[in-house]
């Protein structure tokens, strides 16, 4: 999810390809046929069918709390701990490169060596969200992490989600040089392979710098926080054939995104804490 607006941020993971490129180039040659709110790609033998989201589908971002989607919403992103919304295209939020604050004890007990450590052997923490970074610096650790995070993504598939968005792809930017962009790209590739095997599409969460690697990794679409605010929507749109879900948290960013991309991308304005409808501060607007 995005950094708080009071922090001088360039978002974390909380630039020309056509729509067909986003499907076929990633998954290989396959049969594509239309679905209600998605395009289904039949991948090579041994992998499940993967449903890609349609471009410019009305979208809601509910990772902070679930509620009945507004009339006209056709796609929604929700945390892996909850159920998908019936009848919609559902994206499962998984914090894949960092540790949810409430889970740090579990990681310390069961996989302490998979937490990225500083020179004093303390976990490296993303101070904006108080999340420990996972250590993707070696192939062995990436493999072990992919088994843990992959199992969580498999849980999304079992619940009925059609896609997954692994957050904090850009954690290397907060690692003080202890992990590299290439490390996270390699880990993301393992996650993409696992997602496709489970029949899940996988979205690139933020991180414009990773767009040139998208096909090598296997990303199918993008979830871009504040691309209007930072003039990045065109890069995601070109890379993913308009299969881009845009979340803006400021009026300025929302207005910029809508003014240029309302007819092509799924743009939503949410409150920064993405709270449930009825909660204080709740915001939900579409172009």
Tab-separated table of C-alpha atoms in Angstrom:
chain	number	residue	atom	x	y	z
A	1	UNK	CA	0.000	0.000	0.000
A	2	UNK	CA	0.989	3.597	-0.512
A	3	UNK	CA	3.059	5.668	1.842
A	4	UNK	CA	1.191	8.223	3.901
A	5	UNK	CA	0.791	11.533	2.106
A	6	UNK	CA	2.726	13.389	4.803
A	7	UNK	CA	5.812	11.302	4.052
A	8	UNK	CA	7.904	12.291	1.002
A	9	UNK	CA	7.159	8.989	-0.637
A	10	UNK	CA	7.433	7.127	-3.838
A	11	UNK	CA	5.099	4.301	-3.233
A	12	UNK	CA	5.898	0.926	-1.926
A	13	UNK	CA	4.214	-2.202	-3.095
A	14	UNK	CA	1.186	-2.203	-0.398
A	15	UNK	CA	6.466	1.026	-19.233
A	16	UNK	CA	4.344	-0.789	-25.688
A	17	UNK	CA	2.297	-3.879	-25.157
A	18	UNK	CA	-1.161	-4.664	-26.477
A	19	UNK	CA	-3.736	-6.436	-24.332
A	20	UNK	CA	-2.969	-9.720	-26.028
A	21	UNK	CA	0.714	-9.308	-25.239
A	22	UNK	CA	-0.086	-9.091	-21.547
A	23	UNK	CA	-1.824	-12.440	-21.825
A	24	UNK	CA	-0.003	-14.544	-24.367
A	25	UNK	CA	3.564	-13.309	-23.975
A	26	UNK	CA	3.487	-14.148	-20.299
A	27	UNK	CA	1.771	-17.510	-20.407
A	28	UNK	CA	2.862	-18.778	-23.787
A	29	UNK	CA	0.717	-19.638	-26.774
A	30	UNK	CA	-2.802	-20.465	-25.692
A	31	UNK	CA	-6.491	-20.113	-26.446
A	32	UNK	CA	-8.097	-16.861	-25.304
A	33	UNK	CA	-11.850	-16.526	-24.857
A	34	UNK	CA	-14.088	-13.914	-23.273
A	35	UNK	CA	-15.613	-14.109	-19.794
A	36	UNK	CA	-17.975	-11.736	-17.976
A	37	UNK	CA	-15.348	-9.508	-16.368
A	38	UNK	CA	-12.198	-11.239	-17.546
A	39	UNK	CA	-10.339	-12.878	-20.373
A	40	UNK	CA	-9.386	-16.492	-19.823
A	41	UNK	CA	-6.055	-17.735	-21.078
A	42	UNK	CA	-5.542	-21.445	-21.557
A	43	UNK	CA	-1.854	-21.912	-20.682
A	44	UNK	CA	0.482	-24.766	-21.601
A	45	UNK	CA	-0.369	-28.288	-20.470
A	46	UNK	CA	0.037	-28.850	-16.757
A	47	UNK	CA	-1.138	-25.372	-15.742
A	48	UNK	CA	-4.628	-24.208	-14.814
A	49	UNK	CA	-6.626	-21.704	-16.859
A	50	UNK	CA	-5.817	-18.131	-15.846
A	51	UNK	CA	-8.464	-15.410	-16.009
A	52	UNK	CA	-7.085	-11.958	-16.753
A	53	UNK	CA	-9.094	-8.879	-15.766
A	54	UNK	CA	-10.753	-6.767	-18.424
A	55	UNK	CA	-9.376	-3.307	-19.011
A	56	UNK	CA	-11.330	-0.351	-17.591
A	57	UNK	CA	-13.486	-2.458	-15.273
A	58	UNK	CA	-15.078	-0.524	-12.386
A	59	UNK	CA	-12.968	-1.407	-9.368
A	60	UNK	CA	-12.972	-1.166	-5.570
A	61	UNK	CA	-9.967	-1.532	-3.273
A	62	UNK	CA	-11.056	-3.211	-0.035
A	63	UNK	CA	-7.812	-4.436	1.520
A	64	UNK	CA	-8.505	-2.608	4.792
A	65	UNK	CA	-12.016	-3.954	5.357
A	66	UNK	CA	-14.738	-5.626	3.321
A	67	UNK	CA	-18.240	-4.417	2.518
A	68	UNK	CA	-20.807	-4.934	-0.195
A	69	UNK	CA	-19.393	-3.414	-3.381
A	70	UNK	CA	-21.270	-0.464	-4.855
A	71	UNK	CA	-23.565	-0.987	-7.823
A	72	UNK	CA	-21.563	-1.214	-11.022
A	73	UNK	CA	-18.348	-2.499	-9.411
A	74	UNK	CA	-17.029	-5.457	-11.381
A	75	UNK	CA	-13.638	-6.102	-9.760
A	76	UNK	CA	-12.423	-5.887	-6.183
A	77	UNK	CA	-9.181	-6.430	-4.275
A	78	UNK	CA	-9.430	-7.942	-0.787
A	79	UNK	CA	-7.036	-9.299	1.811
A	80	UNK	CA	-6.244	-13.006	1.680
A	81	UNK	CA	-7.816	-13.484	5.125
A	82	UNK	CA	-11.357	-12.791	3.859
A	83	UNK	CA	-13.710	-14.213	1.272
A	84	UNK	CA	-13.965	-12.952	-2.305
A	85	UNK	CA	-17.016	-10.975	-3.446
A	86	UNK	CA	-19.579	-13.203	-5.143
A	87	UNK	CA	-19.925	-12.745	-8.880
A	88	UNK	CA	-17.036	-10.280	-9.300
A	89	UNK	CA	-13.423	-10.498	-10.464
A	90	UNK	CA	-11.514	-10.886	-7.189
A	91	UNK	CA	-7.881	-9.996	-6.574
A	92	UNK	CA	-6.250	-11.384	-3.435
A	93	UNK	CA	-3.903	-9.071	-1.525
A	94	UNK	CA	-0.834	-10.840	-0.117
A	95	UNK	CA	2.010	-9.051	1.651
A	96	UNK	CA	4.705	-11.073	-0.092
A	97	UNK	CA	7.948	-9.155	0.397
A	98	UNK	CA	7.394	-7.854	3.926
A	99	UNK	CA	5.791	-9.098	7.133
A	100	UNK	CA	2.438	-7.903	8.415
A	101	UNK	CA	3.059	-6.308	11.843
A	102	UNK	CA	0.993	-8.931	13.652
A	103	UNK	CA	2.926	-11.794	12.053
A	104	UNK	CA	6.455	-10.872	13.084
A	105	UNK	CA	6.355	-13.233	16.074
A	106	UNK	CA	5.422	-16.154	13.826
A	107	UNK	CA	8.311	-15.461	11.464
A	108	UNK	CA	10.737	-15.082	14.368
A	109	UNK	CA	9.634	-18.420	15.796
A	110	UNK	CA	9.417	-20.488	12.616
A	111	UNK	CA	11.691	-18.817	10.029
A	112	UNK	CA	13.970	-16.306	11.769
A	113	UNK	CA	16.640	-16.627	9.073
A	114	UNK	CA	14.196	-15.465	6.388
A	115	UNK	CA	13.916	-12.032	7.999
A	116	UNK	CA	16.322	-9.511	6.511
A	117	UNK	CA	18.857	-8.493	9.187
A	118	UNK	CA	20.972	-5.401	9.733
A	119	UNK	CA	24.590	-5.312	10.947
A	120	UNK	CA	23.382	-5.823	14.523
A	121	UNK	CA	21.334	-8.879	13.523
A	122	UNK	CA	18.074	-6.997	14.027
A	123	UNK	CA	15.243	-7.259	11.473
A	124	UNK	CA	15.302	-4.463	8.891
A	125	UNK	CA	12.053	-2.548	9.330
A	126	UNK	CA	9.982	-0.462	6.936
A	127	UNK	CA	9.435	2.388	9.401
A	128	UNK	CA	6.467	3.875	7.570
A	129	UNK	CA	4.400	0.738	8.122
A	130	UNK	CA	6.371	-1.033	10.883
A	131	UNK	CA	6.896	-4.109	8.732
A	132	UNK	CA	9.971	-6.321	8.716
A	133	UNK	CA	11.485	-7.051	5.296
A	134	UNK	CA	11.854	-10.605	4.045
A	135	UNK	CA	15.282	-11.713	2.858
A	136	UNK	CA	15.223	-12.458	-0.884
A	137	UNK	CA	18.981	-12.134	-1.287
A	138	UNK	CA	19.800	-15.766	-2.109
A	139	UNK	CA	18.236	-18.400	-4.348
A	140	UNK	CA	17.833	-20.788	-1.419
A	141	UNK	CA	15.969	-18.244	0.667
A	142	UNK	CA	13.810	-17.239	-2.286
A	143	UNK	CA	12.823	-20.866	-2.806
A	144	UNK	CA	11.861	-21.294	0.848
A	145	UNK	CA	9.961	-18.019	0.849
A	146	UNK	CA	8.123	-19.006	-2.315
A	147	UNK	CA	6.865	-22.130	-0.562
A	148	UNK	CA	5.467	-20.075	2.328
A	149	UNK	CA	4.027	-17.200	0.329
A	150	UNK	CA	3.001	-19.589	-2.446
A	151	UNK	CA	0.919	-21.588	0.015
A	152	UNK	CA	-0.867	-18.379	0.969
A	153	UNK	CA	-1.590	-17.646	-2.678
A	154	UNK	CA	-2.883	-21.199	-3.119
A	155	UNK	CA	-5.251	-20.418	-0.270
A	156	UNK	CA	-6.548	-17.487	-2.295
A	157	UNK	CA	-7.253	-19.794	-5.223
A	158	UNK	CA	-9.095	-22.266	-2.991
A	159	UNK	CA	-11.307	-19.466	-1.693
A	160	UNK	CA	-12.291	-18.520	-5.235
A	161	UNK	CA	-10.095	-15.517	-6.036
A	162	UNK	CA	-9.143	-15.127	-9.685
A	163	UNK	CA	-5.923	-13.174	-9.172
A	164	UNK	CA	-3.311	-12.169	-6.633
A	165	UNK	CA	-1.412	-8.931	-5.950
A	166	UNK	CA	1.836	-9.574	-4.015
A	167	UNK	CA	2.664	-6.346	-2.191
A	168	UNK	CA	5.989	-4.614	-1.516
A	169	UNK	CA	7.738	-5.602	-4.719
A	170	UNK	CA	9.897	-2.534	-4.109
A	171	UNK	CA	11.119	-3.587	-0.641
A	172	UNK	CA	14.681	-3.530	-1.962
A	173	UNK	CA	14.439	0.263	-1.902
A	174	UNK	CA	14.104	0.067	1.905
A	175	UNK	CA	16.727	-2.623	2.469
A	176	UNK	CA	19.734	-0.262	2.785
A	177	UNK	CA	21.411	-2.180	-0.022
A	178	UNK	CA	21.011	-5.610	1.577
A	179	UNK	CA	18.786	-6.876	-1.201
A	180	UNK	CA	18.734	-5.842	-4.848
A	181	UNK	CA	16.075	-5.224	-7.450
A	182	UNK	CA	17.187	-8.421	-9.201
A	183	UNK	CA	16.594	-10.410	-5.987
A	184	UNK	CA	12.984	-9.269	-5.762
A	185	UNK	CA	12.472	-9.823	-9.484
A	186	UNK	CA	13.704	-13.404	-9.119
A	187	UNK	CA	11.396	-13.984	-6.158
A	188	UNK	CA	8.472	-12.436	-8.045
A	189	UNK	CA	9.113	-14.883	-10.904
A	190	UNK	CA	8.751	-17.809	-8.497
A	191	UNK	CA	5.498	-16.332	-7.218
A	192	UNK	CA	4.201	-15.839	-10.768
A	193	UNK	CA	4.925	-19.461	-11.610
A	194	UNK	CA	3.094	-20.604	-8.473
A	195	UNK	CA	0.142	-18.307	-9.181
A	196	UNK	CA	-0.256	-19.543	-12.749
A	197	UNK	CA	-0.030	-23.154	-11.630
A	198	UNK	CA	-2.902	-22.440	-9.233
A	199	UNK	CA	-4.933	-20.752	-11.969
A	200	UNK	CA	-4.379	-17.240	-10.620
A	201	UNK	CA	-3.437	-14.186	-12.644
A	202	UNK	CA	-0.766	-12.110	-10.911
A	203	UNK	CA	-0.549	-8.337	-10.767
A	204	UNK	CA	2.509	-6.143	-10.555
A	205	UNK	CA	2.018	-3.935	-7.503
A	206	UNK	CA	3.575	-0.514	-8.127
A	207	UNK	CA	7.342	-0.300	-8.836
A	208	UNK	CA	7.697	1.385	-12.240
A	209	UNK	CA	11.360	0.364	-12.264
A	210	UNK	CA	10.229	-3.258	-12.606
A	211	UNK	CA	8.160	-2.709	-15.757
A	212	UNK	CA	10.985	-3.736	-18.140
A	213	UNK	CA	11.123	-7.070	-16.280
A	214	UNK	CA	7.391	-7.766	-16.392
A	215	UNK	CA	7.396	-10.429	-19.109
A	216	UNK	CA	10.433	-12.210	-17.719
A	217	UNK	CA	8.766	-12.304	-14.310
A	218	UNK	CA	5.335	-13.282	-15.613
A	219	UNK	CA	3.085	-10.443	-14.438
A	220	UNK	CA	-0.325	-10.272	-16.142
A	221	UNK	CA	-1.696	-6.866	-15.105
A	222	UNK	CA	-0.864	-4.019	-12.728
A	223	UNK	CA	-2.189	-2.502	-9.507
A	224	UNK	CA	-0.805	1.035	-9.447
A	225	UNK	CA	-1.195	3.250	-6.417
A	226	UNK	CA	-1.093	6.965	-7.185
A	227	UNK	CA	0.096	6.711	-10.769
A	228	UNK	CA	-1.997	9.801	-11.470
A	229	UNK	CA	-0.319	11.698	-8.660
A	230	UNK	CA	3.121	10.779	-10.016
A	231	UNK	CA	2.434	10.811	-13.779
A	232	UNK	CA	3.091	7.089	-14.160
A	233	UNK	CA	-0.245	5.786	-15.464
A	234	UNK	CA	0.904	5.941	-19.083
A	235	UNK	CA	3.845	3.663	-18.319
A	236	UNK	CA	1.611	1.017	-16.724
A	237	UNK	CA	-1.030	1.356	-19.456
A	238	UNK	CA	1.497	0.834	-22.243
A	239	UNK	CA	3.067	-2.119	-20.469
A	240	UNK	CA	-0.173	-3.912	-19.663
A	241	UNK	CA	-2.517	-2.994	-22.503
A	242	UNK	CA	-4.672	-0.932	-20.114
A	243	UNK	CA	-5.126	-3.864	-17.707
A	244	UNK	CA	-4.339	-1.526	-14.820
A	245	UNK	CA	-6.173	-0.907	-11.552
A	246	UNK	CA	-5.408	2.602	-10.299
A	247	UNK	CA	-5.878	3.691	-6.682
A	248	UNK	CA	-5.548	7.380	-5.822
A	249	UNK	CA	-5.589	8.783	-2.287
A	250	UNK	CA	-5.564	12.529	-2.991
A	251	UNK	CA	-7.996	14.739	-4.869
A	252	UNK	CA	-5.190	16.007	-7.086
A	253	UNK	CA	-4.055	12.527	-8.069
A	254	UNK	CA	-7.613	11.342	-8.644
A	255	UNK	CA	-8.484	14.318	-10.833
A	256	UNK	CA	-5.300	13.866	-12.906
A	257	UNK	CA	-5.940	10.162	-13.381
A	258	UNK	CA	-9.582	10.685	-14.327
A	259	UNK	CA	-8.889	13.564	-16.692
A	260	UNK	CA	-6.616	11.437	-18.867
A	261	UNK	CA	-7.433	7.800	-18.152
A	262	UNK	CA	-11.121	7.550	-17.202
A	263	UNK	CA	-12.024	5.917	-20.515
A	264	UNK	CA	-9.141	3.442	-20.487
A	265	UNK	CA	-8.121	2.456	-16.945
A	266	UNK	CA	-9.990	1.392	-13.811
A	267	UNK	CA	-9.510	4.386	-11.477
A	268	UNK	CA	-10.762	4.594	-7.902
A	269	UNK	CA	-10.230	7.105	-5.105
A	270	UNK	CA	-10.000	5.561	-1.650
A	271	UNK	CA	-9.134	6.813	1.803
A	272	UNK	CA	-5.545	6.040	2.782
A	273	UNK	CA	-6.558	3.474	5.403
A	274	UNK	CA	-9.022	1.837	2.959
A	275	UNK	CA	-11.589	1.417	5.732
A	276	UNK	CA	-15.008	-0.187	5.362
A	277	UNK	CA	-18.061	1.758	4.294
A	278	UNK	CA	-19.632	3.359	7.355
A	279	UNK	CA	-16.296	3.864	9.099
A	280	UNK	CA	-14.917	7.317	9.819
A	281	UNK	CA	-12.900	8.638	6.888
A	282	UNK	CA	-14.339	6.236	4.324
A	283	UNK	CA	-13.927	7.433	0.733
A	284	UNK	CA	-14.925	5.660	-2.479
A	285	UNK	CA	-15.182	7.450	-5.813
A	286	UNK	CA	-14.825	6.420	-9.429
A	287	UNK	CA	-14.356	8.655	-12.461
